[in-house]
């Protein structure tokens, strides 16, 4: 039947049928390949950048326009002592930013996202106390530059946090303001040179009030207004003394009588208790009777060392033992402040003095405490 039908068709019809069959066969053979081709797709979902290991709500800020040799060492020290989730920001002049950026360790922290280096705007200045006060009472700083920070640690080149401290910066996050107290019996207020500040309350204050130029220092102006806000949480003098020491001495360590001493019985050994942060007799005896804040600020722009902190040889000896890094903030000539008869070989100008160095060569001389020779500090020693 098929052959009869095929023979009865015209040549043109047969050619058309063959072509149609060939086309269908080609389509059938190529269809699976076409079906597997990946076509471009459009997606409105964007990959999220990896989450930073640092907390953007916690920022430590150092502002310095001078290319000071202490900048990189001080910044790296604070990074090692402050809880690891804090971020850091340095604001400086072209010269000071270039200077601190010469440090390989600093550049590594910048690459890791731990540290930001930024310039002080050309229309602003930090030269002198008044200019610093204007800078730190500018709403733009908190709303724009530091955003979204909620806690701000302000530190300067004459301040230090002690690695041997039993306190932790995060212990003070509940307060709107804490710094070395002006009045140890006061209800609020503390020096701003080493201070922890809550940003949102400061923004609230600065949206409502403007500091008059050449008036109160920024820390006095801000602390007073923060304290009078409804619901303010200000650290009192007692708490502030544990945070930072400047002019007034705080409560001395008493082994066996300090908070937590009653927990010692729950530990298996003294070493276990010490590892947990407890004061232990026989291990912490050197701390007995001395005031140990979390950090220090020399105050008055660094021109004075107050008697409450530095006033006796015993206090200074304990300072060197408890917080030796504080020496980094003091402008000390090695020939004057390194005890022993090698002093003449430690001159900054490269000159080597002959023989033994007497008291006259040691600046203000030395003092012997418990059989160990220590330098006597200048009565008007100036930090960098």
XYZ file of N, CA and C in Angstrom, residues 79-231:
459
model
N 45.744 47.911 71.458
C 45.090 46.811 70.745
C 45.282 45.481 71.464
N 46.431 45.319 72.104
C 46.717 44.054 72.781
C 46.010 43.935 74.124
N 45.596 45.048 74.711
C 45.003 45.045 76.049
C 43.479 45.153 75.999
N 42.967 45.927 75.056
C 41.518 46.101 74.911
C 40.909 44.788 74.400
N 39.685 44.431 74.816
C 39.042 43.206 74.317
C 39.122 43.107 72.799
N 39.318 41.897 72.265
C 39.674 41.724 70.849
C 38.617 42.133 69.839
N 37.361 42.294 70.248
C 36.335 42.661 69.266
C 36.265 44.166 69.012
N 37.049 44.958 69.735
C 37.038 46.409 69.535
C 37.769 46.774 68.242
N 37.240 47.796 67.547
C 37.916 48.372 66.398
C 38.625 49.652 66.834
N 39.628 50.069 66.058
C 40.418 51.248 66.396
C 40.416 52.224 65.224
N 40.504 53.506 65.580
C 40.589 54.559 64.568
C 41.641 55.571 65.001
N 42.522 55.907 64.065
C 43.497 56.970 64.290
C 43.159 58.117 63.361
N 43.040 59.325 63.921
C 42.801 60.523 63.132
C 43.974 61.468 63.336
N 44.592 61.875 62.237
C 45.764 62.717 62.376
C 45.985 63.615 61.177
N 47.107 64.310 61.204
C 47.523 65.158 60.093
C 48.173 64.281 59.025
N 48.494 64.884 57.890
C 49.202 64.141 56.843
C 50.501 63.568 57.388
N 51.194 64.360 58.212
C 52.483 63.925 58.749
C 52.324 62.792 59.760
N 51.353 62.909 60.669
C 51.215 61.881 61.708
C 50.661 60.575 61.137
N 49.754 60.661 60.157
C 49.249 59.437 59.520
C 50.369 58.739 58.761
N 51.172 59.509 58.041
C 52.302 58.923 57.323
C 53.283 58.279 58.298
N 53.486 58.924 59.439
C 54.437 58.406 60.424
C 53.971 57.074 61.004
N 52.729 56.999 61.446
C 52.249 55.762 62.064
C 52.133 54.646 61.027
N 51.887 55.006 59.778
C 51.724 54.006 58.726
C 53.053 53.411 58.277
N 54.169 53.946 58.759
C 55.470 53.361 58.446
C 55.669 52.016 59.138
N 54.904 51.765 60.182
C 55.021 50.516 60.931
C 54.361 49.371 60.167
N 55.099 48.282 59.961
C 54.538 47.102 59.298
C 53.393 46.530 60.121
N 53.563 46.501 61.442
C 52.518 45.962 62.315
C 51.236 46.782 62.213
N 51.367 48.097 62.085
C 50.193 48.955 61.915
C 49.508 48.651 60.587
N 50.278 48.519 59.522
C 49.687 48.235 58.208
C 48.972 46.882 58.198
N 49.495 45.933 58.955
C 48.825 44.633 59.053
C 47.462 44.770 59.725
N 47.388 45.605 60.755
C 46.113 45.817 61.442
C 45.113 46.546 60.539
N 45.608 47.447 59.706
C 44.738 48.127 58.745
C 44.186 47.121 57.738
N 45.055 46.253 57.219
C 44.629 45.243 56.243
C 43.625 44.269 56.841
N 43.767 43.984 58.134
C 42.862 43.050 58.805
C 41.518 43.680 59.147
N 41.381 44.990 58.955
C 40.129 45.664 59.283
C 40.004 46.056 60.738
N 41.074 45.893 61.496
C 41.066 46.242 62.918
C 41.228 47.745 63.125
N 41.989 48.390 62.243
C 42.374 49.792 62.421
C 42.061 50.596 61.166
N 41.517 51.788 61.369
C 41.307 52.753 60.288
C 42.216 53.954 60.516
N 42.901 54.380 59.474
C 43.714 55.593 59.517
C 43.005 56.662 58.695
N 42.670 57.775 59.317
C 41.952 58.843 58.623
C 42.578 60.192 58.958
N 42.301 61.164 58.106
C 42.862 62.497 58.281
C 41.885 63.414 59.016
N 42.447 64.291 59.822
C 41.653 65.370 60.405
C 41.265 66.315 59.266
N 39.991 66.660 59.114
C 39.581 67.541 58.009
C 40.370 68.845 58.002
N 40.616 69.357 56.809
C 41.434 70.562 56.669
C 40.798 71.786 57.308
N 39.481 71.765 57.476
C 38.810 72.911 58.092
C 38.686 72.769 59.602
N 39.359 71.747 60.170
C 39.323 71.535 61.612
C 40.750 71.414 62.128
N 40.899 71.553 63.443
C 42.227 71.516 64.050
C 42.158 70.818 65.401
N 43.284 70.225 65.794
C 43.403 69.660 67.140
C 44.630 70.232 67.846
N 45.063 71.397 67.400
C 46.235 72.047 67.982
C 45.829 72.821 69.231
N 46.033 72.233 70.391
C 45.696 72.897 71.641
C 44.386 72.413 72.214
N 44.202 72.655 73.514
C 43.041 72.159 74.237
C 41.727 72.690 73.674
N 41.687 73.968 73.317
C 40.443 74.538 72.804
C 40.038 73.897 71.481
N 41.009 73.675 70.599
C 40.693 73.062 69.309
C 40.226 71.619 69.488
N 40.852 70.909 70.417
C 40.425 69.538 70.702
C 39.003 69.532 71.247
N 38.701 70.497 72.119
C 37.353 70.580 72.680
C 36.318 70.853 71.592
N 36.653 71.710 70.643
C 35.725 71.964 69.538
C 35.525 70.701 68.697
N 36.614 69.994 68.469
C 36.548 68.782 67.647
C 35.669 67.717 68.305
N 35.845 67.519 69.613
C 35.138 66.452 70.316
C 33.726 66.846 70.748
N 33.319 68.069 70.464
C 31.922 68.458 70.704
C 31.226 68.787 69.386
N 31.753 68.246 68.301
C 31.168 68.447 66.979
C 30.252 67.266 66.659
N 28.993 67.539 66.405
C 28.011 66.484 66.148
C 28.409 65.613 64.961
N 29.035 66.215 63.963
C 29.461 65.490 62.759
C 30.365 64.311 63.093
N 31.230 64.465 64.091
C 32.155 63.401 64.464
C 31.404 62.136 64.867
N 30.352 62.294 65.645
C 29.637 61.140 66.189
C 28.576 60.605 65.227
N 27.921 61.490 64.491
C 26.855 61.059 63.582
C 27.390 60.503 62.266
N 28.547 60.969 61.837
C 29.058 60.594 60.522
C 30.339 59.771 60.599
N 31.372 60.325 61.205
C 32.681 59.674 61.198
C 32.671 58.367 61.985
N 32.123 58.391 63.186
C 32.182 57.223 64.065
C 30.992 56.282 63.901
N 30.002 56.660 63.141
C 28.821 55.827 62.944
C 29.220 54.446 62.430
N 28.697 53.331 62.947
C 27.599 53.195 63.906
C 28.074 52.916 65.337
N 29.177 53.494 65.747
C 29.722 53.220 67.080
C 28.759 53.655 68.182
N 28.667 52.845 69.220
C 27.856 53.172 70.387
C 28.737 53.400 71.608
N 29.897 52.743 71.672
C 30.842 52.944 72.770
C 32.144 53.465 72.193
N 32.671 54.509 72.816
C 33.869 55.174 72.315
C 34.900 55.278 73.431
N 36.056 54.652 73.213
C 37.193 54.814 74.120
C 38.101 55.887 73.536
N 38.232 57.005 74.238
C 39.138 58.071 73.827
C 40.422 57.936 74.631
N 41.561 57.883 73.939
C 42.844 57.848 74.646
C 43.832 58.772 73.956
N 44.812 59.233 74.727
C 45.807 60.170 74.230
C 47.205 59.611 74.473
N 48.209 60.343 74.000
C 49.578 59.843 74.105
C 50.145 59.920 75.512
N 49.405 60.505 76.457
C 49.850 60.500 77.852
C 48.941 59.610 78.695
N 48.372 58.585 78.063
C 47.519 57.638 78.784
C 47.943 56.212 78.463
N 47.564 55.294 79.328
C 47.967 53.897 79.159
C 46.946 52.993 79.838
N 46.742 51.807 79.287
C 46.012 50.735 79.953
C 47.024 49.678 80.356
N 46.884 49.151 81.555
C 47.895 48.261 82.127
C 47.572 46.797 81.829
N 48.549 46.085 81.278
C 48.346 44.679 80.941
C 48.145 43.820 82.182
N 48.654 44.250 83.331
C 48.509 43.481 84.570
C 47.203 43.760 85.306
N 46.348 44.595 84.731
C 45.115 44.966 85.422
C 44.154 43.788 85.538
N 43.377 43.766 86.629
C 42.319 42.773 86.813
C 41.002 43.255 86.210
N 40.963 44.503 85.748
C 39.742 45.043 85.156
C 39.736 44.836 83.637
N 38.534 44.846 83.082
C 38.331 44.689 81.647
C 37.529 45.889 81.151
N 37.903 46.432 80.011
C 37.208 47.611 79.488
C 35.706 47.371 79.345
N 35.330 46.172 78.952
C 33.907 45.872 78.767
C 33.127 45.880 80.079
N 33.833 45.856 81.209
C 33.144 45.918 82.502
C 32.431 47.255 82.706
N 32.791 48.263 81.901
C 32.270 49.618 82.109
C 31.284 50.047 81.020
N 30.837 49.133 80.189
C 29.966 49.499 79.069
C 28.598 50.010 79.504
N 28.216 49.759 80.738
C 26.895 50.198 81.198
C 26.826 51.704 81.439
N 27.983 52.378 81.486
C 28.002 53.793 81.851
C 28.024 54.695 80.621
N 27.434 55.879 80.775
C 27.462 56.883 79.710
C 28.817 57.584 79.641
N 29.507 57.631 80.779
C 30.820 58.316 80.827
C 31.603 57.790 82.015
N 32.885 57.476 81.784
C 33.767 57.106 82.887
C 35.194 57.513 82.524
N 35.857 58.174 83.474
C 37.244 58.601 83.313
C 37.822 58.859 84.688
N 39.121 59.123 84.777
C 39.742 59.396 86.074
C 38.993 60.525 86.770
N 38.484 60.304 87.987
C 37.560 61.273 88.600
C 38.250 62.566 89.015
N 37.555 63.668 88.813
C 38.019 64.946 89.343
C 37.772 65.007 90.848
N 36.697 64.402 91.277
C 36.350 64.339 92.695
C 36.066 62.877 93.043
N 36.924 62.233 93.837
C 36.718 60.810 94.136
C 35.418 60.523 94.870
N 34.808 61.552 95.452
C 33.518 61.378 96.129
C 32.351 61.857 95.270
N 32.649 62.267 94.042
C 31.621 62.838 93.183
C 30.670 61.803 92.608
N 29.539 62.287 92.117
C 28.523 61.410 91.533
C 28.775 61.137 90.054
N 29.566 61.991 89.399
C 29.832 61.789 87.979
C 31.041 62.624 87.583
N 31.524 62.386 86.368
C 32.594 63.215 85.811
C 33.956 62.574 85.915
N 34.750 62.772 84.871
C 36.101 62.246 84.869
C 36.868 62.744 83.664
N 38.178 62.711 83.754
C 39.038 63.263 82.713
C 38.817 62.564 81.379
N 38.757 63.357 80.320
C 38.472 62.814 78.998
C 39.666 62.241 78.280
N 40.903 62.494 78.779
C 42.095 62.015 78.093
C 42.191 60.511 78.015
N 41.596 59.813 78.961
C 41.415 58.363 78.911
C 40.012 58.123 79.433
N 39.064 57.959 78.535
C 37.662 57.900 78.951
C 36.861 56.984 78.041
N 35.835 56.376 78.628
C 34.877 55.562 77.883
C 33.560 56.320 77.840
N 33.014 56.515 76.641
C 31.837 57.360 76.447
C 30.767 56.603 75.646
N 29.526 56.841 75.996
C 28.402 56.268 75.243
C 28.008 57.270 74.163
N 27.984 56.833 72.921
C 27.826 57.756 71.801
C 26.406 58.295 71.667
N 25.393 57.440 71.759
C 24.017 57.909 71.523
C 23.590 59.008 72.498
N 23.928 58.941 73.792
C 23.598 60.071 74.666
C 24.332 61.357 74.276
N 25.581 61.234 73.805
C 26.307 62.434 73.384
C 25.658 63.057 72.149
N 25.204 62.221 71.224
C 24.498 62.744 70.053
C 23.236 63.480 70.481
N 22.536 62.913 71.441
C 21.314 63.551 71.944
C 21.622 64.925 72.536
N 22.713 65.018 73.299
C 23.109 66.298 73.891
C 23.491 67.298 72.805
N 24.309 66.859 71.841
C 24.826 67.774 70.825
C 23.762 68.208 69.824
N 22.689 67.467 69.708
C 21.575 67.908 68.868
C 20.781 69.024 69.526
N 20.886 69.100 70.851
C 20.105 70.087 71.599
C 20.923 71.309 72.004
N 22.239 71.132 72.184
C 23.065 72.217 72.706
C 24.358 72.335 71.906
N 24.909 73.534 71.890
C 26.173 73.804 71.215
C 27.138 74.417 72.218
N 28.327 73.866 72.293
C 29.329 74.400 73.222
C 29.825 75.755 72.722
N 29.899 76.724 73.631
C 30.447 78.034 73.308
C 31.957 77.938 73.186
N 32.502 78.562 72.187
C 33.947 78.550 72.002
C 34.645 79.233 73.175
N 35.827 78.704 73.507
C 36.645 79.225 74.606
C 35.910 79.172 75.943
N 35.108 78.138 76.117
C 34.420 77.946 77.397
C 35.008 76.721 78.095
N 34.183 75.884 78.672
C 34.664 74.723 79.416
C 35.364 73.721 78.495
N 36.323 72.959 79.036
C 36.902 71.857 78.264
C 35.814 70.863 77.867
N 36.047 70.150 76.790
C 35.008 69.272 76.253
C 34.560 68.205 77.239
N 35.488 67.652 78.046
C 35.082 66.595 78.967
C 34.186 67.141 80.080
N 34.525 68.314 80.600
C 33.679 68.939 81.621
C 32.307 69.283 81.054
N 32.300 69.858 79.858
C 31.047 70.283 79.220
C 30.137 69.091 78.936
N 30.695 68.035 78.344
C 29.888 66.872 77.985
C 29.428 66.088 79.210
N 30.344 65.843 80.156
C 29.992 65.040 81.329
C 28.873 65.692 82.133
N 28.935 67.009 82.277
C 27.902 67.704 83.046
C 26.532 67.575 82.377
N 26.491 67.692 81.068
C 25.209 67.603 80.362
C 24.703 66.169 80.260
N 25.612 65.227 80.121
C 25.197 63.822 80.119
C 24.581 63.435 81.461
N 25.175 63.941 82.538
C 24.711 63.572 83.882
C 23.305 64.067 84.161
N 22.884 65.135 83.497
C 21.571 65.714 83.766
C 20.508 65.277 82.758
N 20.835 64.299 81.930
C 19.827 63.729 81.040
C 18.931 62.773 81.825
N 17.651 62.684 81.483
C 16.783 61.688 82.123
C 17.300 60.273 81.849
N 17.407 59.482 82.898
C 17.869 58.110 82.745
C 19.364 57.954 82.570
